[in-house]
mmCIF file of C-alpha atoms in Angstrom:
data_model
loop_
_atom_site.group_PDB
_atom_site.id
_atom_site.type_symbol
_atom_site.label_atom_id
_atom_site.label_comp_id
_atom_site.label_asym_id
_atom_site.label_seq_id
_atom_site.Cartn_x
_atom_site.Cartn_y
_atom_site.Cartn_z
ATOM 1 C CA UNK Y 25 99.289 80.878 36.925
ATOM 2 C CA UNK Y 26 97.351 82.377 34.051
ATOM 3 C CA UNK Y 27 97.656 86.124 33.437
ATOM 4 C CA UNK Y 28 94.400 87.341 31.872
ATOM 5 C CA UNK Y 29 95.532 90.400 29.970
ATOM 6 C CA UNK Y 30 93.323 89.797 26.946
ATOM 7 C CA UNK Y 31 89.841 91.308 26.742
ATOM 8 C CA UNK Y 32 87.514 88.434 27.558
ATOM 9 C CA UNK Y 33 83.790 88.471 26.628
ATOM 10 C CA UNK Y 34 81.752 89.014 29.779
ATOM 11 C CA UNK Y 35 79.175 86.215 29.628
ATOM 12 C CA UNK Y 36 81.419 83.659 27.975
ATOM 13 C CA UNK Y 37 84.090 84.129 30.633
ATOM 14 C CA UNK Y 38 81.696 83.488 33.493
ATOM 15 C CA UNK Y 39 80.826 80.097 32.067
ATOM 16 C CA UNK Y 40 84.395 78.870 31.434
ATOM 17 C CA UNK Y 41 85.654 77.149 34.588
ATOM 18 C CA UNK Y 42 84.299 78.652 37.808
ATOM 19 C CA UNK Y 43 86.610 76.515 39.933
ATOM 20 C CA UNK Y 44 89.801 77.825 38.349
ATOM 21 C CA UNK Y 45 91.792 80.327 40.403
ATOM 22 C CA UNK Y 46 92.727 82.970 37.827
ATOM 23 C CA UNK Y 47 95.438 85.541 38.408
ATOM 24 C CA UNK Y 48 94.459 89.026 37.270
ATOM 25 C CA UNK Y 49 97.363 91.237 36.254
ATOM 26 C CA UNK Y 50 98.067 94.343 38.336
ATOM 27 C CA UNK Y 51 96.841 96.490 35.440
ATOM 28 C CA UNK Y 52 93.576 94.606 35.269
ATOM 29 C CA UNK Y 53 93.011 94.846 39.028
ATOM 30 C CA UNK Y 54 93.615 98.599 38.783
ATOM 31 C CA UNK Y 55 91.111 98.876 35.944
ATOM 32 C CA UNK Y 56 88.472 96.984 37.912
ATOM 33 C CA UNK Y 57 88.960 99.209 40.949
ATOM 34 C CA UNK Y 58 88.666 102.335 38.791
ATOM 35 C CA UNK Y 59 85.453 100.974 37.265
ATOM 36 C CA UNK Y 60 84.015 100.034 40.659
ATOM 37 C CA UNK Y 61 84.731 103.500 42.088
ATOM 38 C CA UNK Y 62 83.390 105.426 39.088
ATOM 39 C CA UNK Y 63 80.450 107.590 40.169
ATOM 40 C CA UNK Y 64 77.100 106.399 38.895
ATOM 41 C CA UNK Y 65 78.337 102.994 37.718
ATOM 42 C CA UNK Y 66 76.444 100.385 39.699
ATOM 43 C CA UNK Y 67 76.297 96.605 39.170
ATOM 44 C CA UNK Y 68 73.588 96.740 36.499
ATOM 45 C CA UNK Y 69 75.282 99.458 34.448
ATOM 46 C CA UNK Y 70 78.647 97.756 34.824
ATOM 47 C CA UNK Y 71 77.174 94.450 33.664
ATOM 48 C CA UNK Y 72 75.721 96.159 30.580
ATOM 49 C CA UNK Y 73 79.106 97.709 29.804
ATOM 50 C CA UNK Y 74 80.866 94.390 30.337
ATOM 51 C CA UNK Y 75 78.541 92.741 27.850
ATOM 52 C CA UNK Y 76 79.519 95.399 25.321
ATOM 53 C CA UNK Y 77 83.267 95.753 25.974
ATOM 54 C CA UNK Y 78 84.328 92.468 27.589
ATOM 55 C CA UNK Y 79 86.229 93.583 30.689
ATOM 56 C CA UNK Y 80 87.068 96.608 32.829
ATOM 57 C CA UNK Y 81 90.058 97.577 30.676
ATOM 58 C CA UNK Y 82 87.901 97.418 27.571
ATOM 59 C CA UNK Y 83 85.370 99.762 29.157
ATOM 60 C CA UNK Y 84 87.990 102.297 30.222
ATOM 61 C CA UNK Y 85 89.635 102.197 26.787
ATOM 62 C CA UNK Y 86 86.359 102.503 24.849
ATOM 63 C CA UNK Y 87 85.682 105.683 22.915
ATOM 64 C CA UNK Y 88 83.366 108.349 24.266
ATOM 65 C CA UNK Y 89 80.885 107.865 21.420
ATOM 66 C CA UNK Y 90 80.689 104.118 22.070
ATOM 67 C CA UNK Y 91 80.131 104.673 25.766
ATOM 68 C CA UNK Y 92 77.621 107.489 25.226
ATOM 69 C CA UNK Y 93 75.364 105.029 23.412
ATOM 70 C CA UNK Y 94 75.016 103.031 26.645
ATOM 71 C CA UNK Y 95 75.351 105.463 29.570
ATOM 72 C CA UNK Y 96 74.518 109.046 30.489
ATOM 73 C CA UNK Y 97 76.794 112.112 30.354
ATOM 74 C CA UNK Y 98 77.593 112.104 34.095
ATOM 75 C CA UNK Y 99 78.562 108.430 34.012
ATOM 76 C CA UNK Y 100 80.668 109.040 30.918
ATOM 77 C CA UNK Y 101 82.562 111.881 32.630
ATOM 78 C CA UNK Y 102 83.262 109.708 35.675
ATOM 79 C CA UNK Y 103 84.741 106.958 33.484
ATOM 80 C CA UNK Y 104 86.931 109.385 31.532
ATOM 81 C CA UNK Y 105 88.173 111.272 34.616
ATOM 82 C CA UNK Y 106 91.694 110.182 35.710
ATOM 83 C CA UNK Y 107 91.893 108.145 38.904
ATOM 84 C CA UNK Y 108 91.970 110.211 42.083
ATOM 85 C CA UNK Y 109 94.787 110.067 44.635
ATOM 86 C CA UNK Y 110 92.472 108.066 46.917
ATOM 87 C CA UNK Y 111 91.799 105.528 44.165
ATOM 88 C CA UNK Y 112 95.508 105.194 43.397
ATOM 89 C CA UNK Y 113 96.219 104.601 47.090
ATOM 90 C CA UNK Y 114 93.467 101.989 47.220
ATOM 91 C CA UNK Y 115 94.946 100.234 44.184
ATOM 92 C CA UNK Y 116 98.370 100.070 45.869
ATOM 93 C CA UNK Y 117 96.874 98.768 49.142
ATOM 94 C CA UNK Y 118 94.816 96.181 47.261
ATOM 95 C CA UNK Y 119 97.789 94.870 45.318
ATOM 96 C CA UNK Y 120 99.779 94.570 48.561
ATOM 97 C CA UNK Y 121 96.901 92.630 50.113
ATOM 98 C CA UNK Y 122 96.556 90.376 47.049
ATOM 99 C CA UNK Y 123 100.287 89.547 47.142
ATOM 100 C CA UNK Y 124 99.880 87.664 50.439
ATOM 101 C CA UNK Y 125 99.544 83.843 50.332
ATOM 102 C CA UNK Y 126 95.984 82.581 49.935
ATOM 103 C CA UNK Y 127 94.604 85.957 48.833
ATOM 104 C CA UNK Y 128 92.691 86.210 45.551
ATOM 105 C CA UNK Y 129 90.627 88.746 43.626
ATOM 106 C CA UNK Y 130 87.851 87.581 41.308
ATOM 107 C CA UNK Y 131 86.088 89.888 38.866
ATOM 108 C CA UNK Y 132 82.630 89.628 37.306
ATOM 109 C CA UNK Y 133 82.837 88.020 33.891
ATOM 110 C CA UNK Y 134 86.368 86.733 34.433
ATOM 111 C CA UNK Y 135 87.093 82.988 34.758
ATOM 112 C CA UNK Y 136 86.848 81.870 38.366
ATOM 113 C CA UNK Y 137 83.892 84.093 39.313
ATOM 114 C CA UNK Y 138 81.128 81.918 40.904
ATOM 115 C CA UNK Y 139 78.568 81.055 38.238
ATOM 116 C CA UNK Y 140 75.481 81.161 40.483
ATOM 117 C CA UNK Y 141 76.449 84.545 41.917
ATOM 118 C CA UNK Y 142 77.130 85.978 38.459
ATOM 119 C CA UNK Y 143 73.489 85.353 37.529
ATOM 120 C CA UNK Y 144 71.791 87.296 40.341
ATOM 121 C CA UNK Y 145 70.373 90.736 39.389
ATOM 122 C CA UNK Y 146 73.138 92.759 41.088
ATOM 123 C CA UNK Y 147 76.343 90.702 41.414
ATOM 124 C CA UNK Y 148 79.354 92.450 42.955
ATOM 125 C CA UNK Y 149 81.987 93.530 40.450
ATOM 126 C CA UNK Y 150 84.851 92.298 42.614
ATOM 127 C CA UNK Y 151 85.217 89.546 45.190
ATOM 128 C CA UNK Y 152 88.112 89.550 47.640
ATOM 129 C CA UNK Y 153 88.881 85.970 48.661
ATOM 130 C CA UNK Y 154 90.967 84.681 51.551
ATOM 131 C CA UNK Y 155 91.446 80.916 51.637
ATOM 132 C CA UNK Y 156 90.333 78.056 49.409
ATOM 133 C CA UNK Y 157 88.956 79.848 46.364
ATOM 134 C CA UNK Y 158 87.985 76.527 44.754
ATOM 135 C CA UNK Y 159 85.189 76.141 47.329
ATOM 136 C CA UNK Y 160 83.192 78.798 45.486
ATOM 137 C CA UNK Y 161 82.353 76.140 42.888
ATOM 138 C CA UNK Y 162 81.192 73.565 45.481
ATOM 139 C CA UNK Y 163 77.480 72.811 46.025
ATOM 140 C CA UNK Y 164 76.500 75.247 48.781
ATOM 141 C CA UNK Y 165 73.720 75.720 51.293
ATOM 142 C CA UNK Y 166 73.358 79.022 53.131
ATOM 143 C CA UNK Y 167 72.466 78.929 56.820
ATOM 144 C CA UNK Y 168 71.309 82.101 58.571
ATOM 145 C CA UNK Y 169 69.546 83.137 61.749
ATOM 146 C CA UNK Y 170 69.484 85.346 64.786
ATOM 147 C CA UNK Y 171 72.591 86.917 66.294
ATOM 148 C CA UNK Y 172 70.917 86.687 69.721
ATOM 149 C CA UNK Y 173 70.153 83.010 69.263
ATOM 150 C CA UNK Y 174 68.930 80.665 71.960
ATOM 151 C CA UNK Y 175 71.062 77.771 73.145
ATOM 152 C CA UNK Y 176 68.699 75.424 71.287
ATOM 153 C CA UNK Y 177 68.943 77.475 68.104
ATOM 154 C CA UNK Y 178 72.736 77.367 68.157
ATOM 155 C CA UNK Y 179 72.672 73.645 68.888
ATOM 156 C CA UNK Y 180 70.338 73.116 65.916
ATOM 157 C CA UNK Y 181 72.557 75.187 63.644
ATOM 158 C CA UNK Y 182 75.691 73.301 64.655
ATOM 159 C CA UNK Y 183 74.017 69.885 64.294
ATOM 160 C CA UNK Y 184 72.433 70.641 60.901
ATOM 161 C CA UNK Y 185 75.654 72.176 59.554
ATOM 162 C CA UNK Y 186 77.735 69.246 60.774
ATOM 163 C CA UNK Y 187 75.420 66.706 59.129
ATOM 164 C CA UNK Y 188 75.032 68.657 55.880
ATOM 165 C CA UNK Y 189 78.752 69.341 55.632
ATOM 166 C CA UNK Y 190 79.483 65.676 56.195
ATOM 167 C CA UNK Y 191 77.024 64.847 53.403
ATOM 168 C CA UNK Y 192 78.916 66.979 50.891
ATOM 169 C CA UNK Y 193 77.447 70.475 51.070
ATOM 170 C CA UNK Y 194 79.607 73.527 51.703
ATOM 171 C CA UNK Y 195 77.907 75.763 54.291
ATOM 172 C CA UNK Y 196 77.886 79.513 53.609
ATOM 173 C CA UNK Y 197 76.958 82.070 56.254
ATOM 174 C CA UNK Y 198 77.846 85.554 57.465
ATOM 175 C CA UNK Y 199 80.317 85.105 60.380
ATOM 176 C CA UNK Y 200 77.975 86.930 62.764
ATOM 177 C CA UNK Y 201 77.501 85.886 66.361
ATOM 178 C CA UNK Y 202 74.782 83.355 67.110
ATOM 179 C CA UNK Y 203 73.456 81.129 64.329
ATOM 180 C CA UNK Y 204 76.099 82.133 61.757
ATOM 181 C CA UNK Y 205 79.022 81.219 64.000
ATOM 182 C CA UNK Y 206 77.394 77.931 65.031
ATOM 183 C CA UNK Y 207 76.802 77.039 61.368
ATOM 184 C CA UNK Y 208 80.445 77.699 60.461
ATOM 185 C CA UNK Y 209 81.664 75.669 63.438
ATOM 186 C CA UNK Y 210 79.351 72.770 62.616
ATOM 187 C CA UNK Y 211 80.458 72.757 58.980
ATOM 188 C CA UNK Y 212 84.128 72.535 59.970
ATOM 189 C CA UNK Y 213 83.331 69.858 62.521
ATOM 190 C CA UNK Y 214 81.451 67.833 59.906
ATOM 191 C CA UNK Y 215 84.491 67.265 57.762
ATOM 192 C CA UNK Y 216 83.288 69.407 54.886
ATOM 193 C CA UNK Y 217 83.952 73.093 54.701
ATOM 194 C CA UNK Y 218 82.432 76.542 54.961
ATOM 195 C CA UNK Y 219 82.411 79.964 53.305
ATOM 196 C CA UNK Y 220 82.002 83.167 55.335
ATOM 197 C CA UNK Y 221 80.700 86.277 53.573
ATOM 198 C CA UNK Y 222 81.749 89.326 55.579
ATOM 199 C CA UNK Y 223 80.580 92.935 55.675
ATOM 200 C CA UNK Y 224 84.021 94.559 55.991
ATOM 201 C CA UNK Y 225 87.124 94.748 53.888
ATOM 202 C CA UNK Y 226 88.957 91.399 53.574
ATOM 203 C CA UNK Y 227 91.727 92.642 55.855
ATOM 204 C CA UNK Y 228 89.445 93.201 58.864
ATOM 205 C CA UNK Y 229 87.616 90.873 61.271
ATOM 206 C CA UNK Y 230 84.152 91.687 62.614
ATOM 207 C CA UNK Y 231 82.945 90.917 65.194
ATOM 208 C CA UNK Y 232 86.259 90.673 67.047
ATOM 209 C CA UNK Y 233 84.884 87.820 69.184
ATOM 210 C CA UNK Y 234 84.899 85.640 66.065
ATOM 211 C CA UNK Y 235 88.576 86.263 65.263
ATOM 212 C CA UNK Y 236 89.694 82.695 66.064
ATOM 213 C CA UNK Y 237 86.809 81.282 64.013
ATOM 214 C CA UNK Y 238 87.634 83.647 61.148
ATOM 215 C CA UNK Y 239 91.263 82.514 61.142
ATOM 216 C CA UNK Y 240 90.204 78.888 61.073
ATOM 217 C CA UNK Y 241 87.795 79.485 58.187
ATOM 218 C CA UNK Y 242 90.524 81.286 56.238
ATOM 219 C CA UNK Y 243 92.773 78.243 56.727
ATOM 220 C CA UNK Y 244 90.236 75.463 56.147
ATOM 221 C CA UNK Y 245 87.482 77.246 54.217
ATOM 222 C CA UNK Y 246 87.054 80.574 52.517
ATOM 223 C CA UNK Y 247 86.389 84.225 53.460
ATOM 224 C CA UNK Y 248 84.559 86.350 50.863
ATOM 225 C CA UNK Y 249 84.009 90.120 50.743
ATOM 226 C CA UNK Y 250 82.823 92.559 48.108
ATOM 227 C CA UNK Y 251 84.226 95.488 50.082
ATOM 228 C CA UNK Y 252 87.634 97.030 49.347
ATOM 229 C CA UNK Y 253 90.607 96.728 51.656
ATOM 230 C CA UNK Y 254 90.196 98.895 54.750
ATOM 231 C CA UNK Y 255 86.367 99.069 54.673
ATOM 232 C CA UNK Y 256 85.059 99.411 58.220
ATOM 233 C CA UNK Y 257 81.976 97.529 59.526
ATOM 234 C CA UNK Y 258 79.342 100.090 58.529
ATOM 235 C CA UNK Y 259 75.725 99.144 59.381
ATOM 236 C CA UNK Y 260 74.564 99.284 55.759
ATOM 237 C CA UNK Y 261 77.188 96.783 54.625
ATOM 238 C CA UNK Y 262 75.635 93.772 56.277
ATOM 239 C CA UNK Y 263 72.135 93.775 54.742
ATOM 240 C CA UNK Y 264 73.790 94.355 51.356
ATOM 241 C CA UNK Y 265 76.173 91.405 51.694
ATOM 242 C CA UNK Y 266 73.215 89.077 52.377
ATOM 243 C CA UNK Y 267 72.467 88.859 48.638
ATOM 244 C CA UNK Y 268 75.913 87.269 48.221
ATOM 245 C CA UNK Y 269 75.206 84.680 50.916
ATOM 246 C CA UNK Y 270 72.041 83.577 49.114
ATOM 247 C CA UNK Y 271 73.523 84.151 45.657
ATOM 248 C CA UNK Y 272 76.371 81.705 46.214
ATOM 249 C CA UNK Y 273 74.071 78.922 47.421
ATOM 250 C CA UNK Y 274 71.468 76.661 45.878
ATOM 251 C CA UNK Y 275 69.275 77.052 48.957
ATOM 252 C CA UNK Y 276 68.941 78.942 52.244
ATOM 253 C CA UNK Y 277 68.083 77.394 55.613
ATOM 254 C CA UNK Y 278 66.738 79.779 58.273
ATOM 255 C CA UNK Y 279 67.420 78.203 61.650
ATOM 256 C CA UNK Y 280 65.970 80.734 64.077
ATOM 257 C CA UNK Y 281 64.734 84.276 63.455
ATOM 258 C CA UNK Y 282 62.414 86.890 64.890
ATOM 259 C CA UNK Y 283 59.531 88.305 62.863
ATOM 260 C CA UNK Y 284 61.557 91.445 62.046
ATOM 261 C CA UNK Y 285 64.911 89.988 61.113
ATOM 262 C CA UNK Y 286 67.679 90.399 58.573
ATOM 263 C CA UNK Y 287 67.521 86.636 58.069
ATOM 264 C CA UNK Y 288 64.062 87.042 56.556
ATOM 265 C CA UNK Y 289 65.481 89.566 54.094
ATOM 266 C CA UNK Y 290 68.107 87.016 53.082
ATOM 267 C CA UNK Y 291 65.447 84.316 52.684
ATOM 268 C CA UNK Y 292 63.237 86.533 50.535
ATOM 269 C CA UNK Y 293 66.199 87.553 48.388
ATOM 270 C CA UNK Y 294 66.953 83.856 47.972
ATOM 271 C CA UNK Y 295 63.406 83.199 46.778
ATOM 272 C CA UNK Y 296 63.693 86.079 44.289
ATOM 273 C CA UNK Y 297 66.969 84.566 43.063
ATOM 274 C CA UNK Y 298 65.234 81.236 42.444
ATOM 275 C CA UNK Y 299 66.803 79.450 45.410
ATOM 276 C CA UNK Y 300 65.108 76.920 47.704
ATOM 277 C CA UNK Y 301 64.177 78.333 51.111
ATOM 278 C CA UNK Y 302 63.976 76.090 54.180
ATOM 279 C CA UNK Y 303 62.945 76.948 57.729
ATOM 280 C CA UNK Y 304 63.131 75.065 61.029
ATOM 281 C CA UNK Y 305 59.902 75.480 63.041
ATOM 282 C CA UNK Y 306 59.869 76.198 66.746
ATOM 283 C CA UNK Y 307 57.527 76.765 69.640
ATOM 284 C CA UNK Y 308 54.503 78.968 68.990
ATOM 285 C CA UNK Y 309 55.505 80.829 72.159
ATOM 286 C CA UNK Y 310 59.101 81.534 71.090
ATOM 287 C CA UNK Y 311 59.813 84.985 69.637
ATOM 288 C CA UNK Y 312 62.782 83.584 67.715
ATOM 289 C CA UNK Y 313 60.508 81.091 65.927
ATOM 290 C CA UNK Y 314 58.117 83.723 64.580
ATOM 291 C CA UNK Y 315 60.273 84.521 61.566
ATOM 292 C CA UNK Y 316 60.590 80.860 60.557
ATOM 293 C CA UNK Y 317 56.842 80.357 60.909
ATOM 294 C CA UNK Y 318 56.216 83.422 58.750
ATOM 295 C CA UNK Y 319 58.523 82.073 56.037
ATOM 296 C CA UNK Y 320 56.762 78.703 56.135
ATOM 297 C CA UNK Y 321 53.412 80.444 55.629
ATOM 298 C CA UNK Y 322 54.971 82.263 52.665
ATOM 299 C CA UNK Y 323 56.033 78.981 51.066
ATOM 300 C CA UNK Y 324 59.362 78.005 52.636
ATOM 301 C CA UNK Y 325 59.878 74.266 53.094
ATOM 302 C CA UNK Y 326 59.450 73.114 56.695
ATOM 303 C CA UNK Y 327 62.377 70.915 57.735
ATOM 304 C CA UNK Y 328 63.154 69.245 61.030
ATOM 305 C CA UNK Y 329 66.053 66.995 60.005
ATOM 306 C CA UNK Y 330 69.143 67.422 57.840
ATOM 307 C CA UNK Y 331 67.809 64.583 55.682
ATOM 308 C CA UNK Y 332 64.839 66.795 54.721
ATOM 309 C CA UNK Y 333 67.248 69.409 53.352
ATOM 310 C CA UNK Y 334 69.401 66.860 51.543
ATOM 311 C CA UNK Y 335 66.395 65.296 49.859
ATOM 312 C CA UNK Y 336 65.241 68.661 48.533
ATOM 313 C CA UNK Y 337 68.742 69.753 47.531
ATOM 314 C CA UNK Y 338 69.287 66.535 45.571
ATOM 315 C CA UNK Y 339 66.513 67.654 43.205
ATOM 316 C CA UNK Y 340 67.750 71.227 42.860
ATOM 317 C CA UNK Y 341 68.847 72.116 39.301
ATOM 318 C CA UNK Y 342 71.349 74.552 40.856
ATOM 319 C CA UNK Y 343 73.366 71.745 42.460
ATOM 320 C CA UNK Y 344 75.644 70.226 39.827
ATOM 321 C CA UNK Y 345 76.923 67.525 42.193
ATOM 322 C CA UNK Y 346 74.117 66.883 44.702
ATOM 323 C CA UNK Y 347 75.028 65.451 48.067
ATOM 324 C CA UNK Y 348 73.559 61.993 48.578
ATOM 325 C CA UNK Y 349 75.056 60.823 51.858
ATOM 326 C CA UNK Y 350 72.611 60.877 54.748
ATOM 327 C CA UNK Y 351 73.747 61.939 58.229
ATOM 328 C CA UNK Y 352 74.282 59.227 60.786
ATOM 329 C CA UNK Y 353 71.743 58.916 63.568
ATOM 330 C CA UNK Y 354 72.925 60.654 66.720
ATOM 331 C CA UNK Y 355 73.130 58.749 70.005
ATOM 332 C CA UNK Y 356 70.445 59.434 72.560
ATOM 333 C CA UNK Y 357 71.207 62.231 75.006
ATOM 334 C CA UNK Y 358 72.567 61.221 78.411
ATOM 335 C CA UNK Y 359 70.227 62.395 81.173
ATOM 336 C CA UNK Y 360 71.587 62.946 84.711
ATOM 337 C CA UNK Y 361 70.328 60.365 87.204
ATOM 338 C CA UNK Y 362 67.047 61.349 88.829
ATOM 339 C CA UNK Y 363 66.203 64.004 86.256
ATOM 340 C CA UNK Y 364 64.344 61.855 83.714
ATOM 341 C CA UNK Y 365 60.876 62.817 84.966
ATOM 342 C CA UNK Y 366 61.756 66.505 85.023
ATOM 343 C CA UNK Y 367 63.108 66.358 81.476
ATOM 344 C CA UNK Y 368 59.870 64.782 80.281
ATOM 345 C CA UNK Y 369 57.802 67.383 82.154
ATOM 346 C CA UNK Y 370 59.764 70.242 80.586
ATOM 347 C CA UNK Y 371 58.452 69.511 77.124
ATOM 348 C CA UNK Y 372 59.960 71.848 74.545
ATOM 349 C CA UNK Y 373 58.429 75.238 75.386
ATOM 350 C CA UNK Y 374 59.766 77.728 77.963
ATOM 351 C CA UNK Y 375 58.123 77.071 81.317
ATOM 352 C CA UNK Y 376 58.093 78.770 84.712
ATOM 353 C CA UNK Y 377 59.592 76.788 87.634
ATOM 354 C CA UNK Y 378 56.428 77.339 89.725
ATOM 355 C CA UNK Y 379 54.427 75.426 87.119
ATOM 356 C CA UNK Y 380 56.868 72.519 87.318
ATOM 357 C CA UNK Y 381 56.687 72.507 91.119
ATOM 358 C CA UNK Y 382 52.890 72.318 90.981
ATOM 359 C CA UNK Y 383 52.645 69.741 88.190
ATOM 360 C CA UNK Y 384 55.350 67.430 89.565
ATOM 361 C CA UNK Y 385 54.569 67.973 93.258
ATOM 362 C CA UNK Y 386 58.222 68.380 94.225
ATOM 363 C CA UNK Y 387 59.987 70.823 96.518
ATOM 364 C CA UNK Y 388 61.625 73.995 95.171
ATOM 365 C CA UNK Y 389 65.001 72.788 96.485
ATOM 366 C CA UNK Y 390 64.778 69.452 94.633
ATOM 367 C CA UNK Y 391 63.611 71.184 91.462
ATOM 368 C CA UNK Y 392 66.489 73.654 91.683
ATOM 369 C CA UNK Y 393 69.083 70.885 92.027
ATOM 370 C CA UNK Y 394 67.630 68.896 89.123
ATOM 371 C CA UNK Y 395 67.442 71.980 86.909
ATOM 372 C CA UNK Y 396 71.083 72.716 87.679
ATOM 373 C CA UNK Y 397 72.063 69.130 86.793
ATOM 374 C CA UNK Y 398 70.249 69.392 83.455
ATOM 375 C CA UNK Y 399 71.822 72.784 82.768
ATOM 376 C CA UNK Y 400 75.329 71.462 83.485
ATOM 377 C CA UNK Y 401 74.602 68.543 81.138
ATOM 378 C CA UNK Y 402 73.701 71.005 78.395
ATOM 379 C CA UNK Y 403 70.073 69.846 78.328
ATOM 380 C CA UNK Y 404 68.483 72.980 79.739
ATOM 381 C CA UNK Y 405 68.599 76.688 78.976
ATOM 382 C CA UNK Y 406 67.669 79.603 81.230
ATOM 383 C CA UNK Y 407 65.300 81.946 79.411
ATOM 384 C CA UNK Y 408 64.240 85.560 80.158
ATOM 385 C CA UNK Y 409 61.773 86.043 82.989
ATOM 386 C CA UNK Y 410 63.130 83.133 85.024
ATOM 387 C CA UNK Y 411 61.724 80.491 82.670
ATOM 388 C CA UNK Y 412 63.605 77.365 81.656
ATOM 389 C CA UNK Y 413 63.557 75.402 78.398
ATOM 390 C CA UNK Y 414 64.747 71.992 77.328
ATOM 391 C CA UNK Y 415 67.644 71.800 74.848
ATOM 392 C CA UNK Y 416 67.675 68.861 72.460
ATOM 393 C CA UNK Y 417 71.167 67.863 71.383
#
């Protein structure tokens, strides 16, 4: 593998070959970690320094006068201060982590760093990768939504991800419960692959309930983190990592979200980054559809089939190899005998059983048995307040 010890120009390096897995020497990894942990050096300042000095080692080796022309006195002192014991320990732990099979570290401006992500306003300096690093150069679509998703929302996420993955798009999401997990599962089921952007260090799994899914993604897809080894799941990490989810992708699909939702933040960041934003509409009575409806009013593209997304993505200038295959039509759902009329009466909005009893003129006992049959068939969901809602597979 290539050992990039030479000082490489920042912008030129990012455009070389984003798919190439490049091995950074131990010394270069140490320099990047020192730069990342320097007080007062954020992504924008670091990017400015990289433009001037080429790489992390070049910045650390630059003279004080050269640096003083670009940064303030406090930042200069932090760069010239020797690494702390904590930083040295982190460097050792990081190199041990990187030595394991399938583990990679990518640095901003170095070959292998994802080109789309490098061009957002605040790209992370380092990416810790577990799995198929070459996927970071695949055409990607982000899928996000509520952690407390409805059964229908999760079914939609899985179905869309399966179809889009099968058509050639890599699905990127955040490994959270709900819509994220369903999107990852659908992408793996569809024969394509998936990228999970996490809010912890690359050596940790959060939430623990998604451990099996995380292990499968690491084997068949790719886990991405900007956080150093050992970073715990702090609340502020997750909104911050959302810019990476949108930054890696050519577009973002919001499947289901409340009006006040982190998914809306991701969608708006995507719009600011020049990405396409798609939203699946829902019932006007559903709280988890309010966020999607708000995005549509703000200009997001309304989609109700995977083909809608593929058509838009095929025209995106951010997709170098647009997917053209259309998903196959799904077979009609199998309805339990005797429940056809009830399924039609359910419609697609949550409804109270008493209303069904009155409108269909059936007994509570018969309604209860038919509702149970539909629920066991996966065609019905119990909603808060005793209401029921149809699930479309």
